[in-house]
Short mmCIF file of N, CA, C and O in Angstrom, two decimals:
data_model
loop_
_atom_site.label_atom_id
_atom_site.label_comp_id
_atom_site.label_asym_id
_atom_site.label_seq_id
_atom_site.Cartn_x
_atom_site.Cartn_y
_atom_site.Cartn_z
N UNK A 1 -48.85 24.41 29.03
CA UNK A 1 -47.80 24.83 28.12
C UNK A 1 -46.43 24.47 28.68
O UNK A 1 -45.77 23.80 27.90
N UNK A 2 -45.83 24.76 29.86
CA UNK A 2 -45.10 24.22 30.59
C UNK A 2 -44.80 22.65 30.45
O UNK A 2 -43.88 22.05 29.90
N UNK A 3 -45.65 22.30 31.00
CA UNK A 3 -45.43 20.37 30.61
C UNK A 3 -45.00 20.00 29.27
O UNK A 3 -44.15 19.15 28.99
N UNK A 4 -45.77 20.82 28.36
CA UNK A 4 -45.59 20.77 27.22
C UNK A 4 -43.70 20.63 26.88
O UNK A 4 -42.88 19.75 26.59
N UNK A 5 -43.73 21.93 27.10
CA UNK A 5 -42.14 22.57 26.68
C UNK A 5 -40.98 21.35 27.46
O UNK A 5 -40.06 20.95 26.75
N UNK A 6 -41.07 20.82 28.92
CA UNK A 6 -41.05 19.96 29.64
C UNK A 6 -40.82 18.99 29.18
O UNK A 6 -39.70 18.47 29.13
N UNK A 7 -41.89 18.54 28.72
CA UNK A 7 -41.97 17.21 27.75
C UNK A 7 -41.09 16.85 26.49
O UNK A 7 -40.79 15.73 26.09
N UNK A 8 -40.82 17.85 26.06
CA UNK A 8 -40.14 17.79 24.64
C UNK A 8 -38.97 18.12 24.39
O UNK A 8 -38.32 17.89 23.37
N UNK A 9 -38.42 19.11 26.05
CA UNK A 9 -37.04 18.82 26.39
C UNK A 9 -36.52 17.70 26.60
O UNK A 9 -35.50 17.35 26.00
N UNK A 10 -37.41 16.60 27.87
CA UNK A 10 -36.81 15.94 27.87
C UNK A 10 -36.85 14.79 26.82
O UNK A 10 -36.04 13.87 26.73
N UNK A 11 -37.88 15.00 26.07
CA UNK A 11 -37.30 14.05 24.88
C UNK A 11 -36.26 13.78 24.17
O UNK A 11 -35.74 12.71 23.87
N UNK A 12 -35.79 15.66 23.77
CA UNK A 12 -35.07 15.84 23.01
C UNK A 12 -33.54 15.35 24.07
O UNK A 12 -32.59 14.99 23.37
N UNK A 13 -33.39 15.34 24.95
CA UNK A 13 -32.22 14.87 25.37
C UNK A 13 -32.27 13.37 25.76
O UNK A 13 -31.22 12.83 26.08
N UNK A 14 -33.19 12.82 25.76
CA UNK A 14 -32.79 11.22 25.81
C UNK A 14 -32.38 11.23 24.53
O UNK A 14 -31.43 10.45 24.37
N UNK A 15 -32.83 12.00 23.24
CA UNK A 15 -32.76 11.04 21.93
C UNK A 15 -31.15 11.62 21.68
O UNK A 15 -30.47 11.01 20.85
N UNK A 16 -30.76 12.38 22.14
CA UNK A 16 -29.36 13.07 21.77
C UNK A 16 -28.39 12.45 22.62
O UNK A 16 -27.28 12.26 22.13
N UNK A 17 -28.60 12.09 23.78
CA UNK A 17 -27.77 11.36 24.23
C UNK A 17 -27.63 9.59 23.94
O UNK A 17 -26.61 8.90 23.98
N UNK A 18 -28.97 9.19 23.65
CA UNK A 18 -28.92 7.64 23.22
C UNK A 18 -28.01 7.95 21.93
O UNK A 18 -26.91 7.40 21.88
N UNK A 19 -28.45 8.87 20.80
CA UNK A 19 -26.92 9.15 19.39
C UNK A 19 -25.81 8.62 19.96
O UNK A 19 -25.41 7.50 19.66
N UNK A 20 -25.10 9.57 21.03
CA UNK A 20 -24.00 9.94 21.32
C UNK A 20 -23.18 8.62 21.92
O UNK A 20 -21.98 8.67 22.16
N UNK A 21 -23.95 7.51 22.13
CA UNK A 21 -23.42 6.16 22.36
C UNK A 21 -23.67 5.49 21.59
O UNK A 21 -23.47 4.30 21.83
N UNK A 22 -24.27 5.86 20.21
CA UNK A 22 -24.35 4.31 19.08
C UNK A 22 -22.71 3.55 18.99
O UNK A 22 -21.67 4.10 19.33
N UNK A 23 -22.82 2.37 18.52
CA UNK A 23 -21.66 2.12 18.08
C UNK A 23 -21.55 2.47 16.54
O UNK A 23 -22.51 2.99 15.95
N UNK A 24 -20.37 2.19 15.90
CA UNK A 24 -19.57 2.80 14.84
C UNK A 24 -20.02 1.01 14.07
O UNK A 24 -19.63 -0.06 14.54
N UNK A 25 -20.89 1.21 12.85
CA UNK A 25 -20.98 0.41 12.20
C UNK A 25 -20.30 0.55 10.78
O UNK A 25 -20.63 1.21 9.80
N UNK A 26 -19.46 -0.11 10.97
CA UNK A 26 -18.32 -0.07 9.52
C UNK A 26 -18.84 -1.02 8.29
O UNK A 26 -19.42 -2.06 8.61
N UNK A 27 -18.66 -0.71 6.93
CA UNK A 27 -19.30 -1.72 5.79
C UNK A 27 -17.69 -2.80 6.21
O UNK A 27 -16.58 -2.50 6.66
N UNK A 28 -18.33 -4.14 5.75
CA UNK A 28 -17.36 -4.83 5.74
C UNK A 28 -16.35 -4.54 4.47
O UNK A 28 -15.49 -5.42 4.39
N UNK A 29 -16.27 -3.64 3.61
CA UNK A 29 -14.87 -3.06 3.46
C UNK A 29 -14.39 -2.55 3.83
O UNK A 29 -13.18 -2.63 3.59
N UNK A 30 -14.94 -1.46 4.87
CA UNK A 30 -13.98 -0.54 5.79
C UNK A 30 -13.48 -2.01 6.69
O UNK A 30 -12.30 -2.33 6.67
N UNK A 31 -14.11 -2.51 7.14
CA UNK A 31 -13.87 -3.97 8.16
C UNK A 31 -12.24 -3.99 8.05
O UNK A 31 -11.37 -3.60 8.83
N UNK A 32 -12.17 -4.64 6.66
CA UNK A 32 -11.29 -5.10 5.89
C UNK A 32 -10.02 -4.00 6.46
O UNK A 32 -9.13 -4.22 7.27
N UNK A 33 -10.28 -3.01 5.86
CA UNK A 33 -9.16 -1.85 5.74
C UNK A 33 -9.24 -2.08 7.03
O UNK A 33 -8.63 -3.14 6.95
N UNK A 34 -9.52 -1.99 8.29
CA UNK A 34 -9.04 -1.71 9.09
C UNK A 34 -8.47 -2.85 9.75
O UNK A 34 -7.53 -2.70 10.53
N UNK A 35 -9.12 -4.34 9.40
CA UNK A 35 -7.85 -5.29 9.46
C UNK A 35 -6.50 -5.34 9.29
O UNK A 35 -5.56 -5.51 10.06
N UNK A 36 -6.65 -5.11 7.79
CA UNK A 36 -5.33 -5.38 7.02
C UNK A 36 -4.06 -3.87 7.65
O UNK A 36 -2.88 -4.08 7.94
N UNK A 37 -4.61 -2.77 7.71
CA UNK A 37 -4.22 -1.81 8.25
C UNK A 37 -3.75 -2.07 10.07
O UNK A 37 -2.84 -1.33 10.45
N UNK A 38 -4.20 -2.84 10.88
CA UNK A 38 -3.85 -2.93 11.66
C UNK A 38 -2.88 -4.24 11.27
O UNK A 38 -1.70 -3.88 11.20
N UNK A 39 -3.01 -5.32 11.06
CA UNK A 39 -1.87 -6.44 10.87
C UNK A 39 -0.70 -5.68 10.17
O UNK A 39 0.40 -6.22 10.31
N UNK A 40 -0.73 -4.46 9.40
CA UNK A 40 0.70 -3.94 9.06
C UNK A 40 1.38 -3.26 9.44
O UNK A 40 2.56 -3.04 9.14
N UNK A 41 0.33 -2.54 10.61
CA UNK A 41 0.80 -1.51 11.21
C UNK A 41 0.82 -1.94 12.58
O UNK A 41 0.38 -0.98 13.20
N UNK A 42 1.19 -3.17 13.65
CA UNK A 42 0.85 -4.02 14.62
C UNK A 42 1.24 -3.15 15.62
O UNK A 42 2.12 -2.40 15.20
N UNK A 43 0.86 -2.89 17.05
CA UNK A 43 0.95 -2.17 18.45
C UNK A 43 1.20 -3.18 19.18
O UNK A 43 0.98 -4.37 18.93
N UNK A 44 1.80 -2.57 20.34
CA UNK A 44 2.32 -3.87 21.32
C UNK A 44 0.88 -3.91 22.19
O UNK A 44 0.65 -2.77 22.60
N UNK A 45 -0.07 -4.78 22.56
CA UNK A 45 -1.21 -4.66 23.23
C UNK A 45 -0.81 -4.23 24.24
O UNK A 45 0.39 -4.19 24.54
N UNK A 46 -2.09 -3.70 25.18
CA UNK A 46 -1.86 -3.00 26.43
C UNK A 46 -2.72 -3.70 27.53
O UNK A 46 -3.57 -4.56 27.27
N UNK A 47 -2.46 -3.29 28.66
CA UNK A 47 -3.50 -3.64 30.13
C UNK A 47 -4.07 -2.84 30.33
O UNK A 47 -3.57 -1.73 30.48
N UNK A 48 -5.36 -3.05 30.41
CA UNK A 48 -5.93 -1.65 30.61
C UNK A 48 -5.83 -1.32 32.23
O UNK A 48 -5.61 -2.29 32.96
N UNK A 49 -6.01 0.11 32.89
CA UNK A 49 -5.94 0.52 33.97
C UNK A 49 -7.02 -0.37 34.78
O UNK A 49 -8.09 -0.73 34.29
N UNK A 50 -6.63 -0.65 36.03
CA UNK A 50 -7.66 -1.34 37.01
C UNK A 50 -8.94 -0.72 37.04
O UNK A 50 -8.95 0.51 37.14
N UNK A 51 -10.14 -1.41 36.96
CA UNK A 51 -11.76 -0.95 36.78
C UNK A 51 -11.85 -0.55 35.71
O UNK A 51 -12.98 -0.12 35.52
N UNK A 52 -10.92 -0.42 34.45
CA UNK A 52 -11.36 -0.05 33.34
C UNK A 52 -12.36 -0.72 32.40
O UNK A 52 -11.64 -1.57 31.86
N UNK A 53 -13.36 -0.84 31.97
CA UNK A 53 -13.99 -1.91 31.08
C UNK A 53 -13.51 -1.20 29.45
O UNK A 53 -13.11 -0.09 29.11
N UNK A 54 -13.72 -2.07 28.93
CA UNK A 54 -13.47 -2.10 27.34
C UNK A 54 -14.81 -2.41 26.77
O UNK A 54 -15.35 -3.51 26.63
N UNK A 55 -15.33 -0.89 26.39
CA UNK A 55 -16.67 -1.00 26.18
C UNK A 55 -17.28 0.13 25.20
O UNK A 55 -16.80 1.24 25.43
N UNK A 56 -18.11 0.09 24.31
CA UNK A 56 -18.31 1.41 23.30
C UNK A 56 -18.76 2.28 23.83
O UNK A 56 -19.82 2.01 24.39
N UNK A 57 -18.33 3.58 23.95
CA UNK A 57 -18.55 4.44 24.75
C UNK A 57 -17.64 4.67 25.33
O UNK A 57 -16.78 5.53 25.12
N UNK A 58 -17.74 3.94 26.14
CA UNK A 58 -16.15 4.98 27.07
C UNK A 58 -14.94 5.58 26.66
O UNK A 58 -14.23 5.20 25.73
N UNK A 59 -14.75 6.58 27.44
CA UNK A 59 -13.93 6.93 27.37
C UNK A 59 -11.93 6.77 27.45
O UNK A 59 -11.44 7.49 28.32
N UNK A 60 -11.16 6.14 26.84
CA UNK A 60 -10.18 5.44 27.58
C UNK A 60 -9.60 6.75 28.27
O UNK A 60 -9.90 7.93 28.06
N UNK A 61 -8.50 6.09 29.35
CA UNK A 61 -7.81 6.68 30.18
C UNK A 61 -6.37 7.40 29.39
O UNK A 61 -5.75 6.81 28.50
N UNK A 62 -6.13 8.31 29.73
CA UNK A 62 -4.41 9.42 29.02
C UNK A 62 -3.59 8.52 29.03
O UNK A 62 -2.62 8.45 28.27
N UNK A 63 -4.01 7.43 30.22
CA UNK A 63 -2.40 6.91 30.71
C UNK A 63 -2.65 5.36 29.41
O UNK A 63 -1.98 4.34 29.59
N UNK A 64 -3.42 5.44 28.51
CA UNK A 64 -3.43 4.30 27.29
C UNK A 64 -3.17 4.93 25.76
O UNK A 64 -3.97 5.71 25.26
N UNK A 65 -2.10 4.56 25.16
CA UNK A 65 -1.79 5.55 24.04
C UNK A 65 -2.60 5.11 23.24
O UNK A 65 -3.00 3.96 23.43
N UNK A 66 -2.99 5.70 22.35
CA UNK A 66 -3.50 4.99 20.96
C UNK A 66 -2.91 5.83 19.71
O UNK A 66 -2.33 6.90 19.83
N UNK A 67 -3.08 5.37 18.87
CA UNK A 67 -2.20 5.36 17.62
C UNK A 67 -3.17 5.66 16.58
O UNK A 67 -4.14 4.92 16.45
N UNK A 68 -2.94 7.01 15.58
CA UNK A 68 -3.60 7.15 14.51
C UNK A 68 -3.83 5.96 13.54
O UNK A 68 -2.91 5.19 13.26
N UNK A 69 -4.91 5.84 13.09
CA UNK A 69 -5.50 4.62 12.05
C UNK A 69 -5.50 5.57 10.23
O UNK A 69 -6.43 5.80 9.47
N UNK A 70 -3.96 5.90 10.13
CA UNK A 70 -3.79 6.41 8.50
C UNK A 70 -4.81 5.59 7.63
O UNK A 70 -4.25 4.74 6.94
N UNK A 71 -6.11 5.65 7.51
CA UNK A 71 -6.65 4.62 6.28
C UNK A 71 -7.57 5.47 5.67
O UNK A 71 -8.69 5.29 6.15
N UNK A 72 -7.53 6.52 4.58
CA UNK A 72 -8.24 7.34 3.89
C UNK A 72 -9.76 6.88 3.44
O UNK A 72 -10.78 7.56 3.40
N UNK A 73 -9.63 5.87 3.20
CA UNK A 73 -10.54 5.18 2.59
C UNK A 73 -11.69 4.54 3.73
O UNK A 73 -12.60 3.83 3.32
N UNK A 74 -11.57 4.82 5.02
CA UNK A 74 -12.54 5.26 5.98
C UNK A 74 -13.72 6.75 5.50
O UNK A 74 -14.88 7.06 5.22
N UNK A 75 -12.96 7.01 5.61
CA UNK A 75 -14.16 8.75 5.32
C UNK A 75 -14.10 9.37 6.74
O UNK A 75 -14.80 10.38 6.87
N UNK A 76 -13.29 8.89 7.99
CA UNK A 76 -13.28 9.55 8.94
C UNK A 76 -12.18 9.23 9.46
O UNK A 76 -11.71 8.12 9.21
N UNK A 77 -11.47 10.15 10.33
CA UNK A 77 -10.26 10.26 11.73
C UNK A 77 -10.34 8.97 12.31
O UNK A 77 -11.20 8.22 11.84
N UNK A 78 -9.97 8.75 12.77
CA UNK A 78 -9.73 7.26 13.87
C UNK A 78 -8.46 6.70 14.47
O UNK A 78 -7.53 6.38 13.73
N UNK A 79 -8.40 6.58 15.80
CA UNK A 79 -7.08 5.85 16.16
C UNK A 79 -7.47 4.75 16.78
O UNK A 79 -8.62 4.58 17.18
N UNK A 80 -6.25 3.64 16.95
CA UNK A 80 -6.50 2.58 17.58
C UNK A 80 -5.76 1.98 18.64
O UNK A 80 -4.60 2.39 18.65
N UNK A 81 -5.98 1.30 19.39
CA UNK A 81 -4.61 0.35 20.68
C UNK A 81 -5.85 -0.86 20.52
O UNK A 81 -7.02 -1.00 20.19
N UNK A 82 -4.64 -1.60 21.03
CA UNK A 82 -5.28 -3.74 20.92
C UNK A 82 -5.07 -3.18 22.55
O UNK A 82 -4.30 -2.35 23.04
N UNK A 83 -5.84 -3.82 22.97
CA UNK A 83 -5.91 -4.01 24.25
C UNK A 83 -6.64 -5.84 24.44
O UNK A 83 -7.67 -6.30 23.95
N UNK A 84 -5.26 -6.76 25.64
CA UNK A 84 -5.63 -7.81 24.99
C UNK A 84 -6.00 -8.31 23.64
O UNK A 84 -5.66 -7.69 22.63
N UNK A 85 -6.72 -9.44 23.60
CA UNK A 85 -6.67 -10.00 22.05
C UNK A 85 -7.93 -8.74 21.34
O UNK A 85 -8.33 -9.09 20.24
N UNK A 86 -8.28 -7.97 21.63
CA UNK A 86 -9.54 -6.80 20.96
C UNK A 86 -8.54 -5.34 20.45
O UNK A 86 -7.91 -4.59 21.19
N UNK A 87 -8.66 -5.29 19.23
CA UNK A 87 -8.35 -3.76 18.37
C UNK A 87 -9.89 -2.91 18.90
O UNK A 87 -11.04 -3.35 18.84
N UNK A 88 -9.45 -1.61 19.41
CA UNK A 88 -10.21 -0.44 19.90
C UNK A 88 -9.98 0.12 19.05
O UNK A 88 -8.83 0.30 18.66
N UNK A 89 -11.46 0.76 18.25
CA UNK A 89 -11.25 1.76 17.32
C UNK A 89 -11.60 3.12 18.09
O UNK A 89 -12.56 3.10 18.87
N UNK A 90 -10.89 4.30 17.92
CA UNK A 90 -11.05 5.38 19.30
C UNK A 90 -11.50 6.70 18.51
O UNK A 90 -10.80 6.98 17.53
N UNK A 91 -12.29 7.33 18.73
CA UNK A 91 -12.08 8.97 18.33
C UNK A 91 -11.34 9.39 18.81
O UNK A 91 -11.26 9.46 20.03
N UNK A 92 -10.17 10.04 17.63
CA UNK A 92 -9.18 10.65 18.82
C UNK A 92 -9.23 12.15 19.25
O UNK A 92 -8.34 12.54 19.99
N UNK A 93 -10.15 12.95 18.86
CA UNK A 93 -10.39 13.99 19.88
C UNK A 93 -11.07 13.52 20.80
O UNK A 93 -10.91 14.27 21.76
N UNK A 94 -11.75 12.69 21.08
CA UNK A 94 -12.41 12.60 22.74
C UNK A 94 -12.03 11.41 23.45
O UNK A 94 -12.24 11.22 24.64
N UNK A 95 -11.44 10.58 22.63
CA UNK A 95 -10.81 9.13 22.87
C UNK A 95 -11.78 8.04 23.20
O UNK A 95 -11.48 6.87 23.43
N UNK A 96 -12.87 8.51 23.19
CA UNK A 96 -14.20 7.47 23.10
C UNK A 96 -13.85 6.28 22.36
O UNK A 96 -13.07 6.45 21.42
N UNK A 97 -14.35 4.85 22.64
CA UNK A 97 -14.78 3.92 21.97
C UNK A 97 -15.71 4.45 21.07
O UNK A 97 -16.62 5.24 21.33
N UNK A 98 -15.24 3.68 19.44
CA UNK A 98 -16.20 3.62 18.72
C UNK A 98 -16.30 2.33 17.81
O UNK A 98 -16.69 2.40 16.64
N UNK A 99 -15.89 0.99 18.49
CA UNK A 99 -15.60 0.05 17.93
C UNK A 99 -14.78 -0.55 18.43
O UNK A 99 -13.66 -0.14 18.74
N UNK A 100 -15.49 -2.26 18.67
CA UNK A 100 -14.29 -2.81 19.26
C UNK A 100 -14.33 -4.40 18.11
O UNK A 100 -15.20 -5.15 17.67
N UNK A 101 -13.35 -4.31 18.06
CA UNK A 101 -12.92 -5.24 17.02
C UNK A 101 -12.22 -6.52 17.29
O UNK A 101 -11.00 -6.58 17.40
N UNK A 102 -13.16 -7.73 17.42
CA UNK A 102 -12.75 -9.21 18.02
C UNK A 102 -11.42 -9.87 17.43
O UNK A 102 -11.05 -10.98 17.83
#
């Protein structure tokens, strides 16, 4: 019974943590909106901090601002910073990557 219970904990937390890093798959109209929304609304790109990777999931660093993404027509919150030639789409309560945009 033990193994049991064991077993199905740790299931249940690989499968909750593999969630918690999907990337953010946008329909190519949100795509769009968030193109056209960033070319009008342009940020000065940034460097990211030394050892930082630019990667879905992570977390960025305080010391990188990012900027609310006003686009209603998402269905969700979102901010962004270009870092180099790549737009970061960020949650901005946890500042996670959720999209990185070529």
């Amino acid at each position: 019974m033990f193994l049991r219970i064991s077993s199905l904990t740790l299931l249940l937390l690989a499968t909750t943590s593999g969630l918690s890093a999907q990337t953010l798959v946008l329909e190519p109209a949100q795509q769009t909106i968030v193109r056209e929304y960033v070319i009008a609304h342009p940020v000065q790109p940034v460097v990211p901090p030394a050892g930082f990777q630019v990667v879905v999931g992570e977390v960025l660093p305080d010391v990188v601002e990012i900027t609310p993404l006003d686009a209603p027509d998402l269905g969700a919150s979102y901010s962004y910073v270009v870092i180099g030639q790549q737009t970061v789409l960020v949650e901005p309560g946890t500042r996670k990557i959720v999209q990185i945009i070529e």
